[in-house]
Short mmCIF file of C-alpha atoms in Angstrom, two decimals:
data_model
loop_
_atom_site.label_atom_id
_atom_site.label_comp_id
_atom_site.label_asym_id
_atom_site.label_seq_id
_atom_site.Cartn_x
_atom_site.Cartn_y
_atom_site.Cartn_z
CA MET A 8 -52.11 -68.11 -44.01
CA ASP A 9 -50.58 -71.42 -45.14
CA SER A 10 -49.22 -70.30 -48.51
CA LEU A 11 -48.81 -67.12 -50.54
CA LEU A 12 -48.36 -66.40 -54.23
CA ILE A 13 -46.74 -63.06 -55.15
CA VAL A 14 -47.52 -62.02 -58.72
CA ASP A 15 -45.38 -59.06 -59.86
CA ASP A 16 -42.99 -58.71 -62.78
CA GLN A 17 -40.45 -56.78 -60.66
CA ILE A 18 -38.04 -58.98 -58.70
CA GLU A 19 -37.30 -56.08 -56.30
CA VAL A 20 -40.98 -55.85 -55.30
CA ARG A 21 -41.16 -59.60 -54.67
CA ARG A 22 -38.05 -59.38 -52.46
CA GLN A 23 -39.51 -56.39 -50.60
CA ILE A 24 -42.71 -58.30 -49.84
CA ARG A 25 -40.73 -61.26 -48.48
CA SER A 26 -38.72 -58.87 -46.29
CA MET A 27 -41.84 -57.12 -44.93
CA LEU A 28 -43.49 -60.45 -44.13
CA GLN A 29 -40.38 -61.50 -42.22
CA LYS A 30 -40.17 -58.22 -40.28
CA ALA A 31 -43.85 -58.46 -39.31
CA SER A 32 -43.53 -62.16 -38.33
CA LEU A 33 -46.21 -63.01 -40.88
CA GLU A 34 -44.29 -65.40 -43.13
CA PRO A 35 -46.51 -68.26 -44.39
CA LYS A 36 -45.35 -71.85 -44.59
CA ALA A 37 -44.72 -71.48 -48.32
CA ILE A 38 -44.18 -68.50 -50.67
CA PHE A 39 -44.40 -68.81 -54.46
CA GLU A 40 -43.55 -66.16 -57.08
CA ALA A 41 -44.75 -65.39 -60.58
CA GLY A 42 -44.06 -62.56 -63.01
CA THR A 43 -46.74 -63.12 -65.66
CA VAL A 44 -50.44 -63.98 -65.97
CA ALA A 45 -49.63 -67.39 -67.47
CA SER A 46 -47.15 -68.41 -64.75
CA ALA A 47 -49.51 -67.14 -62.04
CA LEU A 48 -52.42 -69.27 -63.31
CA GLU A 49 -50.16 -72.32 -63.57
CA LEU A 50 -48.91 -71.91 -59.98
CA ILE A 51 -52.44 -71.36 -58.67
CA ARG A 52 -53.55 -74.64 -60.25
CA GLN A 53 -50.50 -76.52 -58.95
CA LYS A 54 -49.98 -75.02 -55.47
CA ARG A 55 -53.47 -73.81 -54.41
CA PRO A 56 -52.19 -70.79 -52.39
CA SER A 57 -54.41 -69.40 -49.64
CA LEU A 58 -53.54 -65.76 -50.46
CA LEU A 59 -52.68 -64.02 -53.73
CA LEU A 60 -50.76 -60.70 -53.86
CA LEU A 61 -51.53 -59.60 -57.41
CA ASP A 62 -50.09 -56.69 -59.41
CA VAL A 63 -52.51 -54.94 -61.79
CA ILE A 64 -50.09 -54.44 -64.71
CA LEU A 65 -48.25 -57.56 -65.95
CA PRO A 66 -46.21 -58.18 -69.14
CA ASP A 67 -48.82 -60.47 -70.76
CA GLY A 68 -52.02 -58.92 -69.39
CA THR A 69 -53.47 -57.59 -66.14
CA GLY A 70 -54.25 -58.89 -62.70
CA PHE A 71 -57.93 -58.73 -63.60
CA ASP A 72 -57.28 -61.31 -66.34
CA VAL A 73 -56.10 -63.64 -63.58
CA LEU A 74 -59.24 -62.92 -61.56
CA ARG A 75 -61.51 -63.61 -64.53
CA GLU A 76 -59.80 -66.95 -65.17
CA LEU A 77 -60.17 -67.90 -61.52
CA SER A 78 -63.83 -66.89 -61.48
CA GLY A 79 -64.54 -68.90 -64.63
CA ALA A 80 -62.87 -71.96 -63.12
CA GLY A 81 -64.76 -71.57 -59.84
CA GLU A 82 -61.55 -70.98 -57.88
CA GLU A 83 -61.90 -69.19 -54.52
CA LEU A 84 -58.96 -67.62 -52.70
CA SER A 85 -58.17 -64.36 -50.92
CA VAL A 86 -56.69 -61.68 -53.18
CA ILE A 87 -54.92 -58.38 -52.46
CA MET A 88 -54.32 -56.17 -55.51
CA MET A 89 -51.21 -53.99 -55.96
CA THR A 90 -50.44 -51.16 -58.39
CA ALA A 91 -48.16 -48.15 -58.81
CA PHE A 92 -51.07 -46.26 -60.44
CA PRO A 93 -53.73 -45.45 -57.81
CA GLN A 94 -56.52 -44.65 -60.29
CA PHE A 95 -60.04 -44.86 -58.89
CA ASP A 96 -61.31 -47.17 -61.65
CA TYR A 97 -58.73 -49.79 -60.66
CA ALA A 98 -59.96 -49.69 -57.08
CA MET A 99 -63.59 -49.97 -58.18
CA GLN A 100 -62.79 -52.88 -60.47
CA ALA A 101 -60.94 -54.61 -57.63
CA ILE A 102 -63.92 -54.16 -55.31
CA ASN A 103 -66.29 -55.47 -57.94
CA SER A 104 -64.04 -58.51 -58.36
CA HIS A 105 -64.48 -59.36 -54.66
CA VAL A 106 -60.84 -58.56 -53.85
CA LYS A 107 -60.04 -58.40 -50.12
CA GLY A 108 -57.83 -55.31 -50.33
CA PHE A 109 -56.02 -52.82 -52.56
CA LEU A 110 -52.44 -51.58 -51.99
CA VAL A 111 -50.64 -48.72 -53.77
CA LYS A 112 -46.92 -49.09 -54.54
CA PRO A 113 -44.38 -48.28 -53.28
CA LEU A 114 -45.60 -50.50 -50.48
CA GLU A 115 -45.50 -49.10 -46.94
CA ILE A 116 -44.90 -51.71 -44.24
CA SER A 117 -47.55 -50.56 -41.74
CA GLU A 118 -50.32 -50.49 -44.35
CA PHE A 119 -49.08 -53.76 -45.85
CA THR A 120 -49.10 -55.44 -42.42
CA ARG A 121 -52.56 -54.06 -41.63
CA MET A 122 -53.93 -55.47 -44.87
CA ILE A 123 -52.41 -58.92 -44.35
CA LEU A 124 -53.71 -59.06 -40.77
CA SER A 125 -57.13 -57.92 -41.93
CA VAL A 126 -57.34 -60.73 -44.48
CA GLN A 127 -56.08 -63.28 -41.94
CA GLY A 128 -58.64 -62.04 -39.45
CA ALA A 129 -61.42 -62.50 -42.00
CA GLU A 130 -60.28 -66.08 -42.63
CA PHE A 131 -60.06 -66.66 -38.89
CA ASN A 132 -63.59 -65.41 -38.24
CA GLU A 133 -65.12 -67.38 -41.11
CA LYS A 134 -64.35 -70.56 -39.14
CA LYS A 135 -64.97 -69.24 -35.64
CA THR A 136 -68.00 -67.00 -35.34
CA HIS A 137 -68.52 -64.18 -32.87
CA LEU A 138 -71.60 -66.02 -31.57
CA SER A 139 -69.50 -69.08 -30.75
CA TYR A 140 -67.04 -66.94 -28.80
CA THR A 141 -69.87 -65.29 -26.87
CA LEU A 142 -71.31 -68.67 -25.89
CA LEU A 143 -67.86 -69.97 -24.98
CA ASP A 144 -67.14 -66.90 -22.85
CA ASN A 145 -70.48 -67.24 -21.06
CA TYR A 146 -69.68 -70.89 -20.33
CA LEU A 147 -66.20 -70.12 -19.00
CA ARG A 148 -67.52 -67.36 -16.73
CA GLY A 149 -70.38 -69.54 -15.48
CA ARG A 150 -73.02 -67.22 -16.93
CA GLN A 151 -74.80 -69.89 -18.96
CA ILE A 152 -75.60 -73.38 -17.72
CA ASN A 153 -77.82 -74.86 -20.43
CA ILE A 154 -75.25 -74.87 -23.18
CA ARG A 155 -74.16 -77.34 -25.85
CA LEU A 156 -70.48 -77.43 -24.98
CA ASN A 157 -69.56 -80.01 -27.62
CA GLU A 158 -71.07 -77.82 -30.33
CA ILE A 159 -69.15 -74.76 -29.08
CA ARG A 160 -65.93 -76.79 -28.96
CA GLU A 161 -66.46 -77.83 -32.55
CA GLN A 162 -67.39 -74.34 -33.81
CA THR A 163 -64.47 -72.61 -32.10
CA GLY A 164 -61.92 -75.29 -32.96
CA ILE A 165 -61.19 -76.39 -29.38
CA ASN A 166 -61.75 -80.02 -30.38
CA ARG A 167 -58.89 -79.75 -32.87
CA LEU A 168 -56.33 -78.69 -30.25
CA THR A 169 -53.91 -81.43 -29.20
CA GLY A 170 -52.05 -82.00 -25.93
CA ALA A 171 -52.37 -83.73 -22.58
CA HIS A 172 -54.26 -80.94 -20.86
CA TYR A 173 -55.63 -77.43 -21.25
CA LEU A 174 -53.69 -74.23 -20.81
CA ALA A 175 -55.88 -71.19 -20.24
CA LEU A 176 -54.29 -67.76 -20.63
CA ILE A 177 -55.95 -64.44 -19.72
CA ALA A 178 -54.03 -61.26 -20.49
CA SER A 179 -54.85 -57.70 -19.47
CA VAL A 180 -53.54 -55.20 -22.02
CA GLU A 181 -53.68 -51.45 -22.51
CA PRO A 182 -56.83 -50.20 -24.26
CA SER A 183 -56.12 -49.15 -27.83
CA ALA A 184 -57.93 -48.26 -31.02
CA ALA A 185 -55.76 -50.92 -32.67
CA LEU A 186 -56.59 -53.62 -30.12
CA GLU A 187 -58.27 -55.96 -32.60
CA LYS A 188 -55.36 -55.58 -35.00
CA ARG A 189 -52.92 -56.40 -32.20
CA MET A 190 -54.98 -59.44 -31.20
CA LEU A 191 -54.88 -60.66 -34.81
CA HIS A 192 -51.12 -60.07 -34.81
CA PHE A 193 -50.83 -62.18 -31.64
CA TRP A 194 -52.87 -64.91 -33.30
CA ALA A 195 -50.73 -64.71 -36.45
CA LEU A 196 -47.53 -64.96 -34.37
CA GLN A 197 -48.88 -68.10 -32.73
CA ARG A 198 -49.63 -69.59 -36.13
CA GLN A 199 -46.13 -68.65 -37.27
CA GLU A 200 -44.62 -70.64 -34.39
CA GLY A 201 -46.94 -73.59 -34.88
CA ILE A 202 -48.96 -72.86 -31.72
CA GLN A 203 -52.61 -73.85 -32.04
CA SER A 204 -55.08 -71.92 -29.91
CA VAL A 205 -58.55 -70.48 -29.62
CA THR A 206 -57.94 -66.76 -29.06
CA TYR A 207 -60.55 -64.02 -28.67
CA LEU A 208 -61.03 -60.56 -27.16
CA GLN A 209 -63.11 -60.69 -23.99
CA ASP A 210 -63.48 -56.92 -23.70
CA THR A 211 -61.53 -53.76 -24.53
CA THR A 212 -58.63 -54.64 -22.23
CA ARG A 213 -58.58 -58.45 -22.04
CA LEU A 214 -57.92 -61.37 -24.31
CA VAL A 215 -58.35 -65.08 -23.67
CA ALA A 216 -56.36 -67.89 -25.27
CA LEU A 217 -57.20 -71.57 -24.79
CA LEU A 218 -54.61 -74.18 -25.74
CA ARG A 219 -53.75 -77.80 -25.06
CA THR A 220 -50.17 -78.69 -24.26
CA ASP A 221 -47.86 -81.47 -23.09
CA ASP A 222 -45.21 -79.12 -21.68
CA PRO A 223 -46.64 -75.92 -20.09
CA PRO A 224 -43.48 -74.02 -18.92
CA PRO A 225 -41.80 -73.62 -22.34
CA LEU A 226 -45.15 -72.73 -23.90
CA ARG A 227 -45.70 -70.01 -21.26
CA GLU A 228 -42.32 -68.48 -22.10
CA ARG A 229 -43.12 -68.47 -25.82
CA LEU A 230 -46.56 -66.94 -25.26
CA ALA A 231 -45.09 -64.22 -23.02
CA ARG A 232 -42.63 -63.30 -25.79
CA LEU A 233 -45.43 -63.17 -28.38
CA LEU A 234 -47.66 -61.08 -26.07
CA LYS A 235 -44.83 -58.59 -25.60
CA GLU A 236 -44.27 -58.37 -29.36
CA ALA A 237 -47.97 -57.91 -30.15
CA PHE A 238 -49.08 -55.70 -27.23
CA GLY A 239 -45.98 -54.34 -25.50
CA TYR A 240 -47.30 -53.89 -21.95
CA PHE A 241 -49.38 -56.74 -20.51
CA ILE A 242 -50.26 -58.48 -17.25
CA ALA A 243 -51.26 -62.13 -17.60
CA GLY A 244 -52.21 -65.21 -15.65
CA CYS A 245 -52.47 -68.80 -16.80
CA ALA A 246 -53.35 -72.23 -15.50
CA SER A 247 -52.27 -75.62 -16.79
CA PRO A 248 -53.81 -78.17 -14.43
CA ASP A 249 -53.65 -81.93 -14.77
CA ALA A 250 -55.49 -83.87 -17.44
CA GLU A 251 -58.52 -84.42 -15.22
CA CYS A 252 -59.16 -80.70 -14.93
CA GLY A 253 -61.68 -79.32 -17.39
CA ILE A 254 -61.60 -76.20 -19.48
CA ARG A 255 -63.72 -74.12 -17.09
CA ARG A 256 -61.51 -74.92 -14.08
CA ALA A 257 -58.42 -74.00 -16.12
CA TYR A 258 -60.05 -70.67 -17.00
CA LEU A 259 -61.06 -69.90 -13.39
CA ASN A 260 -57.56 -70.70 -12.13
CA ALA A 261 -56.07 -68.45 -14.82
CA GLU A 262 -58.46 -65.69 -13.71
CA PHE A 263 -57.17 -66.06 -10.16
CA ALA A 264 -53.54 -65.93 -11.31
CA LEU A 265 -54.31 -62.76 -13.28
CA ARG A 266 -55.86 -61.09 -10.21
CA TYR A 267 -52.77 -61.99 -8.21
CA ALA A 268 -50.47 -60.60 -10.93
CA LYS A 269 -52.50 -57.38 -11.04
CA SER A 270 -52.32 -56.95 -7.27
CA LEU A 271 -48.51 -56.95 -7.51
CA LEU A 272 -48.42 -55.28 -10.95
CA ILE A 273 -46.33 -58.13 -12.34
CA HIS A 274 -46.09 -57.24 -16.02
CA GLY A 275 -44.16 -58.65 -18.96
CA GLN A 276 -44.48 -62.24 -17.79
CA ILE A 277 -47.24 -64.81 -17.36
CA VAL A 278 -47.98 -65.72 -13.75
CA SER A 279 -48.89 -69.40 -13.44
CA TYR A 280 -51.54 -70.53 -10.98
CA ALA A 281 -49.28 -73.48 -10.15
CA SER A 282 -46.54 -71.09 -8.99
CA LEU A 283 -48.75 -69.58 -6.27
CA ASN A 284 -48.45 -71.22 -2.88
CA ALA A 285 -51.46 -72.22 -0.79
CA ALA A 286 -51.05 -69.30 1.63
CA ASP A 287 -51.03 -66.69 -1.16
CA ILE A 288 -54.15 -68.21 -2.71
CA LEU A 289 -56.06 -68.32 0.57
CA ILE A 290 -55.08 -64.71 1.37
CA GLU A 291 -56.16 -63.48 -2.06
CA GLU A 292 -59.57 -65.14 -1.61
CA GLN A 293 -60.07 -63.17 1.64
CA ARG A 294 -58.39 -60.00 0.40
CA ALA A 295 -61.44 -57.70 0.41
CA SER A 296 -62.45 -58.64 3.97
CA LEU A 297 -58.89 -58.33 5.24
CA LEU A 298 -58.53 -54.85 3.76
CA ASP A 299 -61.58 -53.85 5.79
CA ALA A 300 -59.44 -54.70 8.86
CA SER A 301 -61.83 -57.50 9.79
CA GLY A 302 -60.66 -59.51 12.80
CA GLU A 303 -63.24 -62.17 11.95
CA ALA A 304 -61.76 -62.55 8.45
CA ALA A 305 -58.28 -62.88 9.97
CA GLU A 306 -59.45 -65.68 12.28
CA LYS A 307 -61.22 -67.44 9.41
CA LEU A 308 -58.08 -67.20 7.29
CA VAL A 309 -55.81 -68.68 9.96
CA LEU A 310 -58.27 -71.56 10.48
CA GLU A 311 -58.11 -72.22 6.74
CA PHE A 312 -54.30 -72.24 6.97
CA ALA A 313 -54.62 -75.01 9.57
CA ARG A 314 -57.03 -77.03 7.39
CA GLN A 315 -54.73 -76.75 4.37
CA GLY A 316 -51.62 -77.69 6.35
CA VAL A 317 -49.87 -74.33 5.87
CA SER A 318 -47.01 -73.96 8.37
CA PRO A 319 -46.92 -70.94 10.72
CA ALA A 320 -43.66 -69.72 9.10
CA ALA A 321 -45.04 -69.93 5.53
CA ALA A 322 -48.31 -68.30 6.61
CA ALA A 323 -46.45 -65.47 8.38
CA GLN A 324 -44.28 -64.76 5.33
CA ALA A 325 -47.34 -64.63 3.06
CA LEU A 326 -49.22 -62.34 5.46
CA GLU A 327 -46.23 -60.01 5.79
CA ARG A 328 -46.08 -59.77 1.98
CA PHE A 329 -49.81 -58.98 1.97
CA CYS A 330 -49.31 -56.24 4.58
CA HIS A 331 -46.39 -54.71 2.72
CA LYS A 332 -48.16 -54.49 -0.65
CA ASN A 333 -51.34 -53.11 0.94
CA GLY A 334 -49.96 -50.07 2.72
CA MET A 335 -48.79 -51.68 5.97
CA PRO A 336 -44.99 -51.78 5.63
CA GLY A 337 -42.70 -52.99 8.39
CA VAL A 338 -45.19 -55.47 9.88
CA SER A 339 -43.46 -58.39 11.65
CA LEU A 340 -45.72 -61.25 12.74
CA ASN A 341 -45.29 -63.86 15.48
CA ALA A 342 -44.87 -67.23 13.75
CA ALA A 343 -44.41 -69.35 16.89
CA SER A 344 -47.78 -70.99 16.23
CA LEU A 345 -50.89 -70.36 14.15
CA GLY A 346 -52.64 -69.14 17.31
CA GLN A 347 -49.93 -66.55 17.98
CA LEU A 348 -49.96 -65.64 14.30
CA SER A 349 -53.72 -64.98 14.44
CA ILE A 350 -53.30 -62.64 17.42
CA SER A 351 -50.40 -60.66 15.94
CA PHE A 352 -52.06 -60.38 12.51
CA LYS A 353 -55.32 -59.06 14.01
CA GLN A 354 -53.26 -56.52 15.95
CA ALA A 355 -51.50 -55.43 12.74
CA LEU A 356 -54.87 -54.94 11.03
CA ALA A 357 -56.19 -52.96 13.99
CA ASN A 358 -53.14 -50.66 13.92
CA ALA A 359 -53.20 -50.24 10.14
CA PRO A 360 -53.80 -46.80 8.61
CA LYS A 361 -57.34 -45.92 7.65
CA ALA A 362 -58.66 -47.55 4.50
CA ASP A 363 -58.38 -44.39 2.36
CA SER A 364 -54.79 -43.77 3.40
CA ARG A 365 -53.89 -47.42 2.83
CA LYS A 366 -55.55 -47.36 -0.58
CA ASN A 367 -53.56 -44.26 -1.54
CA SER A 368 -50.33 -45.94 -0.46
CA VAL A 369 -51.08 -49.04 -2.53
CA GLN A 370 -52.11 -47.05 -5.60
CA LEU A 371 -49.06 -44.80 -5.32
CA ALA A 372 -46.81 -47.87 -5.31
CA ARG A 373 -48.58 -49.15 -8.45
CA VAL A 374 -48.30 -45.81 -10.24
CA LYS A 375 -44.64 -45.35 -9.27
CA ARG A 376 -43.79 -48.87 -10.43
CA TYR A 377 -45.48 -48.23 -13.76
CA VAL A 378 -43.78 -44.85 -14.25
CA ASP A 379 -40.38 -46.26 -13.23
CA ASP A 380 -40.77 -49.00 -15.85
CA HIS A 381 -42.06 -46.75 -18.66
CA PHE A 382 -40.47 -43.30 -18.17
CA THR A 383 -38.40 -43.67 -21.36
CA GLU A 384 -41.66 -44.00 -23.31
CA ASN A 385 -44.16 -41.28 -24.25
CA ILE A 386 -46.35 -41.60 -21.15
CA ASN A 387 -48.50 -38.98 -19.45
CA ARG A 388 -51.23 -38.78 -16.85
CA SER A 389 -53.91 -40.02 -19.28
CA SER A 390 -51.97 -43.06 -20.50
CA ILE A 391 -51.01 -44.02 -16.93
CA ALA A 392 -54.63 -43.75 -15.80
CA ARG A 393 -55.79 -45.96 -18.70
CA ALA A 394 -53.11 -48.57 -18.09
CA LEU A 395 -53.86 -48.89 -14.37
CA GLY A 396 -57.63 -48.45 -14.53
CA ILE A 397 -57.78 -45.35 -12.32
CA SER A 398 -59.05 -41.83 -12.97
CA TYR A 399 -57.01 -39.11 -14.70
CA SER A 400 -57.37 -36.64 -11.83
CA TYR A 401 -56.55 -39.26 -9.18
CA VAL A 402 -53.11 -39.90 -10.71
CA GLY A 403 -52.08 -36.25 -10.40
CA ASP A 404 -53.66 -35.75 -6.98
CA LEU A 405 -51.97 -38.91 -5.69
CA PHE A 406 -48.46 -37.67 -6.50
CA GLN A 407 -49.08 -34.17 -5.19
CA LYS A 408 -50.66 -35.39 -1.95
CA GLU A 409 -48.45 -38.37 -1.11
CA MET A 410 -45.08 -37.33 -2.57
CA LYS A 411 -45.37 -33.53 -2.46
CA ILE A 412 -44.23 -33.44 -6.08
CA SER A 413 -46.07 -33.31 -9.39
CA LEU A 414 -46.10 -36.26 -11.78
CA THR A 415 -44.45 -34.04 -14.41
CA GLU A 416 -41.56 -33.23 -12.09
CA TYR A 417 -41.18 -36.88 -11.05
CA LEU A 418 -40.97 -37.90 -14.73
CA LEU A 419 -38.47 -35.12 -15.43
CA ASN A 420 -36.25 -36.26 -12.54
CA LEU A 421 -36.23 -39.86 -13.79
CA ARG A 422 -35.39 -38.80 -17.33
CA MET A 423 -32.63 -36.42 -16.26
CA GLU A 424 -31.08 -39.07 -13.99
CA ARG A 425 -31.04 -41.54 -16.89
CA ALA A 426 -29.57 -38.86 -19.18
CA MET A 427 -26.78 -38.16 -16.68
CA GLU A 428 -26.06 -41.87 -16.45
CA LEU A 429 -25.78 -42.12 -20.25
CA LEU A 430 -23.61 -38.99 -20.46
CA ARG A 431 -21.29 -40.35 -17.80
CA GLN A 432 -21.04 -43.97 -18.94
CA THR A 433 -21.36 -43.85 -22.75
CA ARG A 434 -20.16 -41.91 -25.78
CA LEU A 435 -23.65 -41.55 -27.22
CA SER A 436 -24.42 -38.24 -28.89
CA VAL A 437 -26.63 -35.72 -27.11
CA ALA A 438 -29.28 -36.23 -29.81
CA GLU A 439 -29.32 -40.00 -29.21
CA ILE A 440 -29.50 -39.56 -25.43
CA ALA A 441 -32.39 -37.12 -25.90
CA ARG A 442 -34.22 -39.75 -27.95
CA ARG A 443 -33.59 -42.43 -25.31
CA VAL A 444 -35.21 -40.33 -22.59
CA CYS A 445 -38.24 -39.52 -24.74
CA TYR A 446 -37.45 -36.07 -26.11
CA VAL A 447 -38.55 -35.50 -29.70
CA ASP A 448 -35.65 -33.13 -30.41
CA SER A 449 -32.30 -32.35 -28.83
CA LYS A 450 -33.05 -28.62 -28.39
CA SER A 451 -35.90 -29.18 -25.93
CA PHE A 452 -33.80 -31.79 -24.11
CA ILE A 453 -30.85 -29.39 -23.79
CA ARG A 454 -33.13 -26.63 -22.43
CA ALA A 455 -34.65 -28.99 -19.84
CA PHE A 456 -31.24 -30.37 -18.86
CA GLN A 457 -29.71 -26.91 -18.48
CA LYS A 458 -32.64 -25.73 -16.38
CA LYS A 459 -32.26 -28.77 -14.13
CA THR A 460 -28.45 -28.81 -13.74
CA GLY A 461 -27.30 -25.30 -14.64
CA CYS A 462 -25.16 -26.48 -17.56
CA THR A 463 -25.58 -28.06 -20.97
CA PRO A 464 -25.30 -31.85 -21.44
CA GLY A 465 -21.92 -31.39 -23.15
CA GLU A 466 -20.59 -29.24 -20.30
CA TRP A 467 -21.93 -31.69 -17.70
CA ARG A 468 -20.19 -34.59 -19.44
CA ILE A 469 -16.83 -32.75 -19.48
CA LEU A 470 -17.12 -31.69 -15.82
CA ASN A 471 -17.85 -35.21 -14.66
CA ARG A 472 -14.99 -36.68 -16.65
CA GLU A 473 -12.66 -34.01 -15.22
CA ASN A 474 -13.75 -35.15 -11.75
CA GLY A 475 -12.35 -38.60 -12.48
CA ARG A 476 -15.58 -40.32 -13.39
CA PRO A 477 -15.70 -42.70 -16.34
#
């Protein structure tokens, strides 16, 4: 949305709309205001806004008078109607006038934002068709060889991107009924910051953004901030190779960086392919075979280290990291030479726990890390399973079997520990502390706290201060 015209005779409403646009990071490059039919028509002719927010009742006529004038003049622009009188005939007349949406005042920010994003999404898709995205995705994944790449680049807008080389970003996000809306919000945030991209949903948990850039690191930081604002939780990988590297190679490298980020559950930041060292990349490529405790795969990997010039020390550090994150903690490898490293690594694989036990250990670490990062939010077994791509029952069984404690009790312990920390170190009210540890009301928090500690939060705070604690 390049420009917006707000047509409403109430100054307070026009100010409210500006405020809501700012809060939702949807401010256009230019905003114009009018309070009458005559001034609205004059501004439309002069400024050519891309979106019109139009009140139904105006001092010198109605919003439909504006629409009729526009229709007679052959003007085409997106229109959202507003009124304090939600009569059905208004809505029908708005629909018949080809209006994009209809809002009832007083305006509510979530519905207002949804409507603006919906209109922006429609404009976005008029230029970049779903078919073009499907063809582009097939090309990037190597599923379609006989493809007119130049035509796809033109249809999707890739040819209009500027910069020395491509940046491909692939982000894994939590599944949500509002995923498309969030993707449109992400796209709108990019537009707001002057970032040009081709952005599309690849499936129900992944989005792809293709950009061109002269300076990848700052752009990665900006994109990570926008992803967090639009989606909250995300895991992402990107690649920004040199100018000679094509779009498909950038995508494949970003895919690899995403897999690496997922294996370590690195969330809230974008892992760059360039940041991965040669040893980590080679290990990740052999990961499946190594997890099967294959001595042959270990030998093949060490030979590849030698070909790529990876030092024994760097290779040993990377392999020890691999062992630690895959259920083989405490492994120390002989880095005197690559030959000695091969022998000690094969021995570590041979002595490793069985595959099922190792898998449980790895998954438990992932689940614990996720819970530790999100326990102040409204999470449960279902949301954790969705976020990590594992089954609902497996999450509960994993905690009970490996930690001898239920997920519910583990969550309770984390929340009570945080509550005690806040009681001890701050002057926050009990109600505010309850909210910060994800209790909807202070009564249920007080009951849970008293059951856990034997005293109320207020009593606990006094006792700890009497014991000389801050």
